[in-house]
Short mmCIF file of C-alpha atoms in Angstrom, two decimals:
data_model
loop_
_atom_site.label_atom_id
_atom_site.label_comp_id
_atom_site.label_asym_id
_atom_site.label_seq_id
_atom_site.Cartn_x
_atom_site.Cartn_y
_atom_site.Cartn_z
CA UNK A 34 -14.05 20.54 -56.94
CA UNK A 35 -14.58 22.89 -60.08
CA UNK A 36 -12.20 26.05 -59.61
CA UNK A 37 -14.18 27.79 -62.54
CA UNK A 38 -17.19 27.67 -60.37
CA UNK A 39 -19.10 30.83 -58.71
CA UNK A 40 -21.15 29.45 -55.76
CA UNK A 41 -24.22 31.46 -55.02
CA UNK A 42 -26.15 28.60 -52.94
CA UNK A 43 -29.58 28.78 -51.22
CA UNK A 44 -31.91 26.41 -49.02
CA UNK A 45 -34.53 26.68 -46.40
CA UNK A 46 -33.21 28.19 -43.04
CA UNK A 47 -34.20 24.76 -41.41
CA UNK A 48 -34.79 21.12 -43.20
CA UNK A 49 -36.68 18.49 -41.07
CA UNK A 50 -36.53 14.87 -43.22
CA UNK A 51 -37.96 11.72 -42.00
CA UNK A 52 -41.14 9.32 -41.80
CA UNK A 53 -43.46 11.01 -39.00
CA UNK A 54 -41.10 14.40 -38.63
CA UNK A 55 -44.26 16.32 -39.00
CA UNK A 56 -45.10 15.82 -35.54
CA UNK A 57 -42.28 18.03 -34.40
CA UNK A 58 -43.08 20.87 -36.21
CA UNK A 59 -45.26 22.72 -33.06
CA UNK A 60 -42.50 22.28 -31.01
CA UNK A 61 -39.93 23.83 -32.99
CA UNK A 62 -42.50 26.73 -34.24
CA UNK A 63 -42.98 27.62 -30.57
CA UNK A 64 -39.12 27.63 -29.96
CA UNK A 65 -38.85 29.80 -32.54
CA UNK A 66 -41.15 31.99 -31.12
CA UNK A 67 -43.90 31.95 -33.49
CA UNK A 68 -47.17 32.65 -32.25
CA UNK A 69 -50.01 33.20 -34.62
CA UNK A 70 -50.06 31.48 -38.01
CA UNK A 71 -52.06 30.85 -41.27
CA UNK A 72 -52.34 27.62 -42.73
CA UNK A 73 -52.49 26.98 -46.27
CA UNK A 74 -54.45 24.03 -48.07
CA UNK A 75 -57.48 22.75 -49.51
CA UNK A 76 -60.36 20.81 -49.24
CA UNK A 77 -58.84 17.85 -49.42
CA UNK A 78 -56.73 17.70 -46.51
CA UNK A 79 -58.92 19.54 -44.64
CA UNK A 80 -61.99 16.94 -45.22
CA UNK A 81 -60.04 13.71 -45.98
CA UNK A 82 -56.86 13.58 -43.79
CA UNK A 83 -56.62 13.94 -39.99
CA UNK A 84 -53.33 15.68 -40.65
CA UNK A 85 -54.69 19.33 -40.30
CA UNK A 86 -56.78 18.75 -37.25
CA UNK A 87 -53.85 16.83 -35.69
CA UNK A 88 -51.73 19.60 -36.35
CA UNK A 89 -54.14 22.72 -35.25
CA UNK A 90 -54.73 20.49 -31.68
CA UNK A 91 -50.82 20.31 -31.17
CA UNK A 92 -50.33 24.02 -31.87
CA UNK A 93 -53.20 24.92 -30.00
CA UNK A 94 -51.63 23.35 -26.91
CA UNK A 95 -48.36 25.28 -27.14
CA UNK A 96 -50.56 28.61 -27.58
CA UNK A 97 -49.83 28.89 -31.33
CA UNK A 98 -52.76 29.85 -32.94
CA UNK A 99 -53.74 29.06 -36.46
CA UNK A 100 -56.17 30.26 -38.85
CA UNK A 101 -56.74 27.61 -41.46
CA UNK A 102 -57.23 28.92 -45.52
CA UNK A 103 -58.53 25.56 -48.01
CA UNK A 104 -59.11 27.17 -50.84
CA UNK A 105 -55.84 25.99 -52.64
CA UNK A 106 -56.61 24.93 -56.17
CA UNK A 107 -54.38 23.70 -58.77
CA UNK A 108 -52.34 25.79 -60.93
CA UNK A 109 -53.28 28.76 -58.48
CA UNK A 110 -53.92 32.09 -60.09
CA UNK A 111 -53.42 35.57 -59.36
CA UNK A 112 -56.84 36.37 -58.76
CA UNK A 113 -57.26 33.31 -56.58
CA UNK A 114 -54.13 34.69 -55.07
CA UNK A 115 -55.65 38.20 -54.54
CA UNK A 116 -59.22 36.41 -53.44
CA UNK A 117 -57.48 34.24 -50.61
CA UNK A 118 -55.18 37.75 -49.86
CA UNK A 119 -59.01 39.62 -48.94
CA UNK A 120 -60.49 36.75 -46.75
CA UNK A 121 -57.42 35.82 -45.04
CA UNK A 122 -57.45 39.35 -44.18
CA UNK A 123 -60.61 40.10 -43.11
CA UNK A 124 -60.81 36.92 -40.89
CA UNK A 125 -57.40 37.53 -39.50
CA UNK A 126 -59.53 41.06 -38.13
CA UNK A 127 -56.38 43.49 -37.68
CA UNK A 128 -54.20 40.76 -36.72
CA UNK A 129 -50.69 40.18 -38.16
CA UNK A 130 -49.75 36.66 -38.12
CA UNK A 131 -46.06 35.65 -37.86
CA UNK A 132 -45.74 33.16 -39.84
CA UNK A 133 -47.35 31.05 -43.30
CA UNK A 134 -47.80 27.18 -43.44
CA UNK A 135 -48.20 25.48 -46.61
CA UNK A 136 -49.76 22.21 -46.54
CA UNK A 137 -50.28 20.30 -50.34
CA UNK A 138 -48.16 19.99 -53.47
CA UNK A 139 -46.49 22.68 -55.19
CA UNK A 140 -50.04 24.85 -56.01
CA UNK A 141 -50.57 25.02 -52.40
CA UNK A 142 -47.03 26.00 -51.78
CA UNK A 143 -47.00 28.38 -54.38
CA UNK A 144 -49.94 30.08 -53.33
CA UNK A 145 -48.50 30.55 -49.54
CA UNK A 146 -45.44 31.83 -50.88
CA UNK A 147 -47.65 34.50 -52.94
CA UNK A 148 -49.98 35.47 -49.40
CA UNK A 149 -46.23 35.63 -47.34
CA UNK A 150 -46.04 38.78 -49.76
CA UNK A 151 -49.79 39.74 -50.58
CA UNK A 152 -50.95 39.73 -46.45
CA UNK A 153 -48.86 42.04 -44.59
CA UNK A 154 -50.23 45.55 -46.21
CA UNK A 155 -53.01 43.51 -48.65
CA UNK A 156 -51.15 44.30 -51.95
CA UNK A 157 -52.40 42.66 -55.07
CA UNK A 158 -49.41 39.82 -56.39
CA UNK A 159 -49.54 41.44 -59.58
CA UNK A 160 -47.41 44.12 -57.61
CA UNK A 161 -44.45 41.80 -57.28
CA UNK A 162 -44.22 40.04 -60.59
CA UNK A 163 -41.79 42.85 -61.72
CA UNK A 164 -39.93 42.21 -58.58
CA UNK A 165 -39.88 42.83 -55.02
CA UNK A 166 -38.62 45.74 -52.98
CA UNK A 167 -36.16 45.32 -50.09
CA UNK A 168 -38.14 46.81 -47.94
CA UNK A 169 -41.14 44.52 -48.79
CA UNK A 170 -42.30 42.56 -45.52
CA UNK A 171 -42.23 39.11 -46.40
CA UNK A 172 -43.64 36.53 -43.85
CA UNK A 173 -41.95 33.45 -42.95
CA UNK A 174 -43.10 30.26 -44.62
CA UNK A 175 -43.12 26.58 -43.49
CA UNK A 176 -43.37 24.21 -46.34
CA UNK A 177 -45.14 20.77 -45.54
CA UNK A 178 -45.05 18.68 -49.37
CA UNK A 179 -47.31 15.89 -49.52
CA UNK A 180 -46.12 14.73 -52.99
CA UNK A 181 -42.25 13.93 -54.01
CA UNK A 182 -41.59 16.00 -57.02
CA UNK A 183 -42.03 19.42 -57.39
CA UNK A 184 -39.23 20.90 -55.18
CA UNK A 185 -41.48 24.03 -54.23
CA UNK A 186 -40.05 23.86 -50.55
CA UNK A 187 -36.85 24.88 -51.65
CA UNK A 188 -36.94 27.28 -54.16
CA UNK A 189 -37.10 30.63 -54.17
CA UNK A 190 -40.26 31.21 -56.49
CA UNK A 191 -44.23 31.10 -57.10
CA UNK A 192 -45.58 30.12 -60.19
CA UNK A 193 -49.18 31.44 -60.57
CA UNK A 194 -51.09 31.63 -63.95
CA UNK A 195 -52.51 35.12 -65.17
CA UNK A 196 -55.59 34.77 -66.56
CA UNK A 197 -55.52 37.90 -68.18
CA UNK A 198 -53.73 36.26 -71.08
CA UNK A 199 -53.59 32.78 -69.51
CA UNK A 200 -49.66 32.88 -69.25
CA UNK A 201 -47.60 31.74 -66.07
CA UNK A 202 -46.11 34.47 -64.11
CA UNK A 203 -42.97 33.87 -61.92
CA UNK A 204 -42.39 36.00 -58.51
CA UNK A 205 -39.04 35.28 -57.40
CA UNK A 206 -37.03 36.01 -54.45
CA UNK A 207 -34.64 34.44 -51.59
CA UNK A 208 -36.99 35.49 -49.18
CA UNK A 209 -39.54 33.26 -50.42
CA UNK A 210 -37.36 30.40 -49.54
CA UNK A 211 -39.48 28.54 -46.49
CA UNK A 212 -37.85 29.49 -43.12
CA UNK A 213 -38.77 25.92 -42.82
CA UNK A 214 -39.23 22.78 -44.87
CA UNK A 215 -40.36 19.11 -42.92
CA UNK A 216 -40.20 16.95 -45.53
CA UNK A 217 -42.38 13.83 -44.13
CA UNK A 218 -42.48 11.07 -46.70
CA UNK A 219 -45.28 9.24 -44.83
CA UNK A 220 -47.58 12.55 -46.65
CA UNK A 221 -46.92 11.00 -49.78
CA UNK A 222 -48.08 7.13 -49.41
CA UNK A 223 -51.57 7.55 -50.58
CA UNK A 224 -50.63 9.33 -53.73
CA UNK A 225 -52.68 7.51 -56.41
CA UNK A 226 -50.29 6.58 -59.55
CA UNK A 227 -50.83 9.25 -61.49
CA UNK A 228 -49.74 11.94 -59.31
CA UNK A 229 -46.99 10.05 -58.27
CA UNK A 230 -45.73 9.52 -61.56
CA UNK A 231 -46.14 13.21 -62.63
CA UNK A 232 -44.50 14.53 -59.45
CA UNK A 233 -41.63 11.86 -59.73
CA UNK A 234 -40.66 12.59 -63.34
CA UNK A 235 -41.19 16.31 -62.50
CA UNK A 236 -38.60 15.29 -59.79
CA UNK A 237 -36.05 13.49 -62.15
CA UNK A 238 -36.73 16.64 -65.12
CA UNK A 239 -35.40 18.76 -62.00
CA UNK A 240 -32.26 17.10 -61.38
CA UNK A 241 -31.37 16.22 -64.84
CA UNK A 242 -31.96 19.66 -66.07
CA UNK A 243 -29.52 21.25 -63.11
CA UNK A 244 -26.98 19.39 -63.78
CA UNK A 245 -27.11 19.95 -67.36
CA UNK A 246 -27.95 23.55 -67.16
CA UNK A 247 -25.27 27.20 -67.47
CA UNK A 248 -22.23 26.62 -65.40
CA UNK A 249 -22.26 29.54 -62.96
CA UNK A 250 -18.75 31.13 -63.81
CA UNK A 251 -20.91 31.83 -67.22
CA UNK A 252 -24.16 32.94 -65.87
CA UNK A 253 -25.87 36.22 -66.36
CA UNK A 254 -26.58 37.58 -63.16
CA UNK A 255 -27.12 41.04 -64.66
CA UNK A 256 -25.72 42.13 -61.52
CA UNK A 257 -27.75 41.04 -58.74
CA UNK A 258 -25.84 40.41 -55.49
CA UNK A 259 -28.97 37.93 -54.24
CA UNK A 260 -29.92 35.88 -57.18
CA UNK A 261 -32.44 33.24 -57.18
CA UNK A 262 -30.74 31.21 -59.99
CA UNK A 263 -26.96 31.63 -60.54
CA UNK A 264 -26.11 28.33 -62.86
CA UNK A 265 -24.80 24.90 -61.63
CA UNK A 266 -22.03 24.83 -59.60
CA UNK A 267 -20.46 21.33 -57.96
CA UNK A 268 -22.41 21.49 -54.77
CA UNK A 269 -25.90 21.76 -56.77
CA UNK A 270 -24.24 19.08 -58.67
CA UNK A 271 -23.72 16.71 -55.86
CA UNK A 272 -27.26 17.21 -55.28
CA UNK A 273 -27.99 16.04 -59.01
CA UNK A 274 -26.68 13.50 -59.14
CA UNK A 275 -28.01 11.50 -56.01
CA UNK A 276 -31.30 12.49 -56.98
CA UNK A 277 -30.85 11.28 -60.24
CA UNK A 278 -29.52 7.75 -58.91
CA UNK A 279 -32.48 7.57 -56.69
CA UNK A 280 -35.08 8.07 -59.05
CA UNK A 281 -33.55 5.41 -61.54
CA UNK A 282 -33.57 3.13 -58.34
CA UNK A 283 -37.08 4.25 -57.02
CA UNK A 284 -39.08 5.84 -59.78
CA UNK A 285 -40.78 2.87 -61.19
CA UNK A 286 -40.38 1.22 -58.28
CA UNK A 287 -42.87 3.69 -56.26
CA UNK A 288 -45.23 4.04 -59.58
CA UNK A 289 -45.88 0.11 -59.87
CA UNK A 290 -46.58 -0.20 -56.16
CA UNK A 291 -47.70 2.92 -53.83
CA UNK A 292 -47.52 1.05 -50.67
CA UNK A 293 -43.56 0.43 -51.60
CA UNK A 294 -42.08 2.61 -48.55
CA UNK A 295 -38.80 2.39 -49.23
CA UNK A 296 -39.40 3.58 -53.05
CA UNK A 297 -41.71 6.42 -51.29
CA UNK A 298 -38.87 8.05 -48.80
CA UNK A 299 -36.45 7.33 -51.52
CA UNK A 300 -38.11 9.67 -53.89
CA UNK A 301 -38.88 12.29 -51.48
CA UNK A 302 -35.23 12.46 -51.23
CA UNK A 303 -34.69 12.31 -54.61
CA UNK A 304 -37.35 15.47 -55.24
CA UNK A 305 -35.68 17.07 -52.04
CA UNK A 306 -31.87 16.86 -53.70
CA UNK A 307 -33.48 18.04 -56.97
CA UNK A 308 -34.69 20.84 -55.11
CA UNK A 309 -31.47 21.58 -53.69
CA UNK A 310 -29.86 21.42 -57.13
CA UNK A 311 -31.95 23.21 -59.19
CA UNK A 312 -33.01 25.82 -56.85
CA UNK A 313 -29.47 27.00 -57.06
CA UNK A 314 -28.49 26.48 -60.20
CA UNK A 315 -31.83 26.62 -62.20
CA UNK A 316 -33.40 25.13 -65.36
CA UNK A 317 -33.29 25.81 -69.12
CA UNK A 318 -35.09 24.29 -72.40
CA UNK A 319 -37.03 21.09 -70.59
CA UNK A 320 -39.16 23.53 -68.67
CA UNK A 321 -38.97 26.60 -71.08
CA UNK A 322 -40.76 23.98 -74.27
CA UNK A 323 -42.91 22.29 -71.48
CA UNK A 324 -44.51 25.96 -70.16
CA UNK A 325 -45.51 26.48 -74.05
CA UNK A 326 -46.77 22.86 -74.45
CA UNK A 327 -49.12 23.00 -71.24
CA UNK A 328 -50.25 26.71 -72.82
CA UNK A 329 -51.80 24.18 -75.52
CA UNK A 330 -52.69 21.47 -74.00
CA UNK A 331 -53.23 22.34 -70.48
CA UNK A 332 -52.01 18.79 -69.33
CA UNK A 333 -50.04 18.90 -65.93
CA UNK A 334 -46.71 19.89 -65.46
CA UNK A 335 -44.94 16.75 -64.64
CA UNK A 336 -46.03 15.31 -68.18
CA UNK A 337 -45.48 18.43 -70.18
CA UNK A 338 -41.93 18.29 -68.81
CA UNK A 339 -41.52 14.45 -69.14
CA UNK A 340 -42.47 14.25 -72.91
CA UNK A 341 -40.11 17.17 -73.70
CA UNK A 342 -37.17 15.28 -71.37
CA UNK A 343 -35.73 13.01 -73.86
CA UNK A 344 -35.51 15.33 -76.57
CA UNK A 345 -33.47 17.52 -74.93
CA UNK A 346 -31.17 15.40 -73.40
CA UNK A 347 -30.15 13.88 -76.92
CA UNK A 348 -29.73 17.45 -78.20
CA UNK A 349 -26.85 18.14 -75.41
CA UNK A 350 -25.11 14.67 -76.22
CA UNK A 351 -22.32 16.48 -77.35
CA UNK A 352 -21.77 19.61 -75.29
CA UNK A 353 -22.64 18.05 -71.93
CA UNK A 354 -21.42 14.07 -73.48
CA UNK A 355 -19.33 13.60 -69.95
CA UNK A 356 -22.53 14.37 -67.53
CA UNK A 357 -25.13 12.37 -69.59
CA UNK A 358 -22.56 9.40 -69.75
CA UNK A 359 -22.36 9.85 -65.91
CA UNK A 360 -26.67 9.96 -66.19
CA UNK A 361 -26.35 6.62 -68.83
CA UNK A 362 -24.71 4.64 -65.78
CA UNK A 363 -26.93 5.39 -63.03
CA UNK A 364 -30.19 4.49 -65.13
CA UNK A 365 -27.72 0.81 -65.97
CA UNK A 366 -26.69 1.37 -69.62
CA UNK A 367 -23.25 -0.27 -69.51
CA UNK A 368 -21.99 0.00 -73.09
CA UNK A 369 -18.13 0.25 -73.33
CA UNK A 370 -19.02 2.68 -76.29
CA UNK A 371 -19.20 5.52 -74.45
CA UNK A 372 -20.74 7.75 -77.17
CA UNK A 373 -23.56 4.89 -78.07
CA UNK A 374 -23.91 5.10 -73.79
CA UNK A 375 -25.12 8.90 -74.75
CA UNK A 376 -27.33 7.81 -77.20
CA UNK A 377 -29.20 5.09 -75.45
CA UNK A 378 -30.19 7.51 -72.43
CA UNK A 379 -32.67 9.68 -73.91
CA UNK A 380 -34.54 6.40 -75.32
CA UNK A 381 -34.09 4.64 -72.37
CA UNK A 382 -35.98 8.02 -70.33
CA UNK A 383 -38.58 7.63 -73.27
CA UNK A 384 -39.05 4.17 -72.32
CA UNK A 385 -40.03 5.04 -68.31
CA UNK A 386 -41.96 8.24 -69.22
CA UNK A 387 -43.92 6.15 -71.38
CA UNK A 388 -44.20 3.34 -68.55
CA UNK A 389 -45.62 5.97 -66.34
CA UNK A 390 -48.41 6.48 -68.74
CA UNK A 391 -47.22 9.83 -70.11
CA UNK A 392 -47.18 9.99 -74.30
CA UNK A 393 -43.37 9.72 -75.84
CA UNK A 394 -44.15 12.41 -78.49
CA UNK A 395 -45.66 15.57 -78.93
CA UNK A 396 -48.15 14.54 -81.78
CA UNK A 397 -49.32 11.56 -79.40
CA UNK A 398 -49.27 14.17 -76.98
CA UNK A 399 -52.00 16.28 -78.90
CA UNK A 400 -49.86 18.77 -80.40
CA UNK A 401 -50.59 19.33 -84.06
CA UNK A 402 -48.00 20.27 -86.60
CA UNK A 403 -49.42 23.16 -87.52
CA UNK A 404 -48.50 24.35 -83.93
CA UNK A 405 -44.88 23.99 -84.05
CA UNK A 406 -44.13 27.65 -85.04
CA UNK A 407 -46.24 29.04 -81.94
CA UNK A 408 -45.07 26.44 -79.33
CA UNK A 409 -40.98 27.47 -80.70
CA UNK A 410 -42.03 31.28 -80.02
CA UNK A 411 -43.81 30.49 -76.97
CA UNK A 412 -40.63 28.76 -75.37
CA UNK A 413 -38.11 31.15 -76.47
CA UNK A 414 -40.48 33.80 -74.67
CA UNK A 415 -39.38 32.37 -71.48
CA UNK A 416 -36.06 34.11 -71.79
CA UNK A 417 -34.51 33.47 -68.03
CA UNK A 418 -34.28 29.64 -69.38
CA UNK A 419 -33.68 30.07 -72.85
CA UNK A 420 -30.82 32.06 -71.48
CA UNK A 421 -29.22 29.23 -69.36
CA UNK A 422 -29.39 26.47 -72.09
CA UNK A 423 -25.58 25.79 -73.28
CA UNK A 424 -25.88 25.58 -76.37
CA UNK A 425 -24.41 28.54 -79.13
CA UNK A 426 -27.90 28.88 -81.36
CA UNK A 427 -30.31 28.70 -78.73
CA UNK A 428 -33.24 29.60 -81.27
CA UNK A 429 -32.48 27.05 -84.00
CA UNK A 430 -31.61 24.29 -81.14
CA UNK A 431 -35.10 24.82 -79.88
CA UNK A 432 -37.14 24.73 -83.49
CA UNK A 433 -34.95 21.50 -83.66
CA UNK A 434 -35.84 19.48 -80.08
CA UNK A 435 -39.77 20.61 -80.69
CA UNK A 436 -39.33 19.16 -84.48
CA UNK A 437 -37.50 15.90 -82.73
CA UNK A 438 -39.90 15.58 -80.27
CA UNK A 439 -43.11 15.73 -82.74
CA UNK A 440 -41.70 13.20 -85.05
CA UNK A 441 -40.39 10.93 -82.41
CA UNK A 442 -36.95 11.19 -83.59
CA UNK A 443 -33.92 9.91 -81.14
CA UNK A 444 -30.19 9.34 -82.30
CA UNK A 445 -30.36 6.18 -80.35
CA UNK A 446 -33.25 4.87 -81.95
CA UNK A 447 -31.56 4.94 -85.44
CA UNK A 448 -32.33 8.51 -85.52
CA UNK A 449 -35.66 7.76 -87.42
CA UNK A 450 -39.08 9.81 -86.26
CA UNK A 451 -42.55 7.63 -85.72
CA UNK A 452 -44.24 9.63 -87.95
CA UNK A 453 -43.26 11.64 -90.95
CA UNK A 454 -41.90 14.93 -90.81
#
């Protein structure tokens, strides 16, 4: 217990979790009373897996009818978003469906989150990046992941990319919370490697990062009585923390061998808790650096965030020492020192991100030095986390972990960069 703490916590109405627990889902739909739905994928489950045809012939039977969208794409953006909002529309013919389905990784479920806003009166997302009314409609979503990482079925956002100026837009609300969330590991055991690596160390960045993050008897809720985000609290930390040990028990595990089932429903756990943690209490520098170094390199999110990680852990050894001692022992380091414990983890997390094929610096990342400055302004544009890392000098900490994580340069590995500074 943490009598400091201000608990503001959110999570789907309903969570379904289990090998196979997808095959429920008409059921419950049609107890619910939902009657005319719009599923949201793409091509890939549409043409490759059975699982959309299995699941339009089971909802068909119970007299829930489904009209199926595939034109998901990665990193969705508005105008997709707006595109997908005229032909859903126009096929739909007048109708009003009850409910949204999201079937795919965190693009898909990002983009049915948008169309549970953009379909009931055909507004343009653009409309809602500055926020959303309380008297917007917003249709009921049912999140179905089929990788373990990005924690987009329990959050309350959707990240889509303007291409206007190619920046990532966030459009946030509790209501976008699925009504719904089945989490069936059995989607993710044909994930090749590399998406299971970027979606498990996307998973790990999520948990580490919560329970790291503002405390919420010091967060800014600039007076909102229904925040998304409202800093960590010791119910999002619970979540943390079992995430965290199940990733340094499954993570490698699942990326050496995919047909590991044990590894796979341990990390869809693991992302699920992360979820839980960080959709409460929210994230700070990992992801605010990581959105500026995917600006530049436009490599994928789970290995923007994962060569930023250790960086920032090693800059908050000494305000958050006690929690990254508490990280140390669930990834094994054992050292009685506790303060050389702190400094081990962040090379030890540089060690598995780069056994999961992700670079361990910026420069081998393809950053150039010369592009320092812009990728320190970039992340400090992202205020809502630069706001929530604890630190007192946010600004200079920043210029400092981007420096660190160019060079190469961890406490715990004698504090020396790879390269010259």
């Amino acid at each position: 217990m943490r009598i400091e703490d201000q608990v503001f916590f959110c999570a789907p109405g309903r969570l379904v979790v289990g090998p196979g627990t997808r095959g429920g889902l008409p059921a419950l739909l049609h107890r619910l009373g939902y009657r005319t739905g719009v599923l949201v994928t793409d091509t890939f489950f549409t043409g490759r897996t059975p699982w959309v045809d299995e699941y339009l012939a089971a909802a068909r039977a119970l007299d829930i009818d489904t009209l199926v969208h595939d034109g998901g794409m990665a990193d969705p953006t508005t105008t997709l978003c707006d595109a997908a909002t005229a032909a859903v529309r126009a096929q739909l013919g007048g109708r009003t469906p009850d409910h949204v389905i999201a079937l795919g990784g965190g693009s898909n479920i990002d983009l049915a989150k948008a169309l549970c806003l953009t379909l009931p009166a055909g507004r343009p997302i653009g409309d809602f990046a500055a926020g959303i009314g309380r008297d917007t409609p917003v249709l009921p979503l049912v999140a179905l992941p089929t990788t373990a990482g990005t924690g987009s079925e329990a959050t309350p956002g959707a990240i889509l990319v303007d291409p206007a100026n190619a920046t990532k837009i966030a459009v946030m609300d509790n209501r976008l919370r699925p009504a719904i969330a089945v989490i069936d590991p059995e989607f993710t055991y044909t994930c090749p490697p590399r998406v299971t690596a970027d979606a498990g160390i996307d998973a790990l960045t999520h948990a580490v990062e919560s329970y790291l993050t503002q405390d919420s008897a010091a967060c800014d809720r600039a007076g909102n009585p229904d925040p998304g985000y409202s800093g960590r609290n010791g119910l999002t930390m619970l979540f943390a923390r079992e995430s965290i040990r199940l990733c340094a028990t499954f993570l490698r595990r699942v990326y050496r061998d995919g047909a590991d089932t044990e590894a796979r429903i341990g990390m869809a756990y693991a992302s699920l808790y992360a979820a839980l943690s960080y959709g409460s209490a929210g994230l700070n520098a990992v992801h605010g650096i990581a959105y500026g170094v995917a600006g530049i390199t436009h490599q994928s999110h789970g290995s923007t965030n994962a060569v930023v990680l250790p960086y920032v852990l090693d800059a908050l050894r000494h305000e958050r020492h006690g929690e990254l001692l508490d990280v140390a022992r669930l990834f094994g380091i054992a050292d009685a020192d506790e303060a050389l414990a702190v400094r081990r983890l962040p090379v030890v997390i540089r060690e598995l991100v780069e056994e999961l094929g992700i670079p361990g610096d910026l420069a081998a990342f393809g950053i150039g030095e010369a592009q320092l400055p812009r990728l320190t302004s970039d992340a400090l544009g992202v205020a809502r986390l630069a706001k929530a890392f604890p630190v007192a000098d946010v600004p200079s900490r920043y210029a400092a972990i981007i420096r660190n994580a160019w060079g190469g340069t961890l406490a715990g590995a004698g504090g020396e960069g790879r390269r010259a500074a």
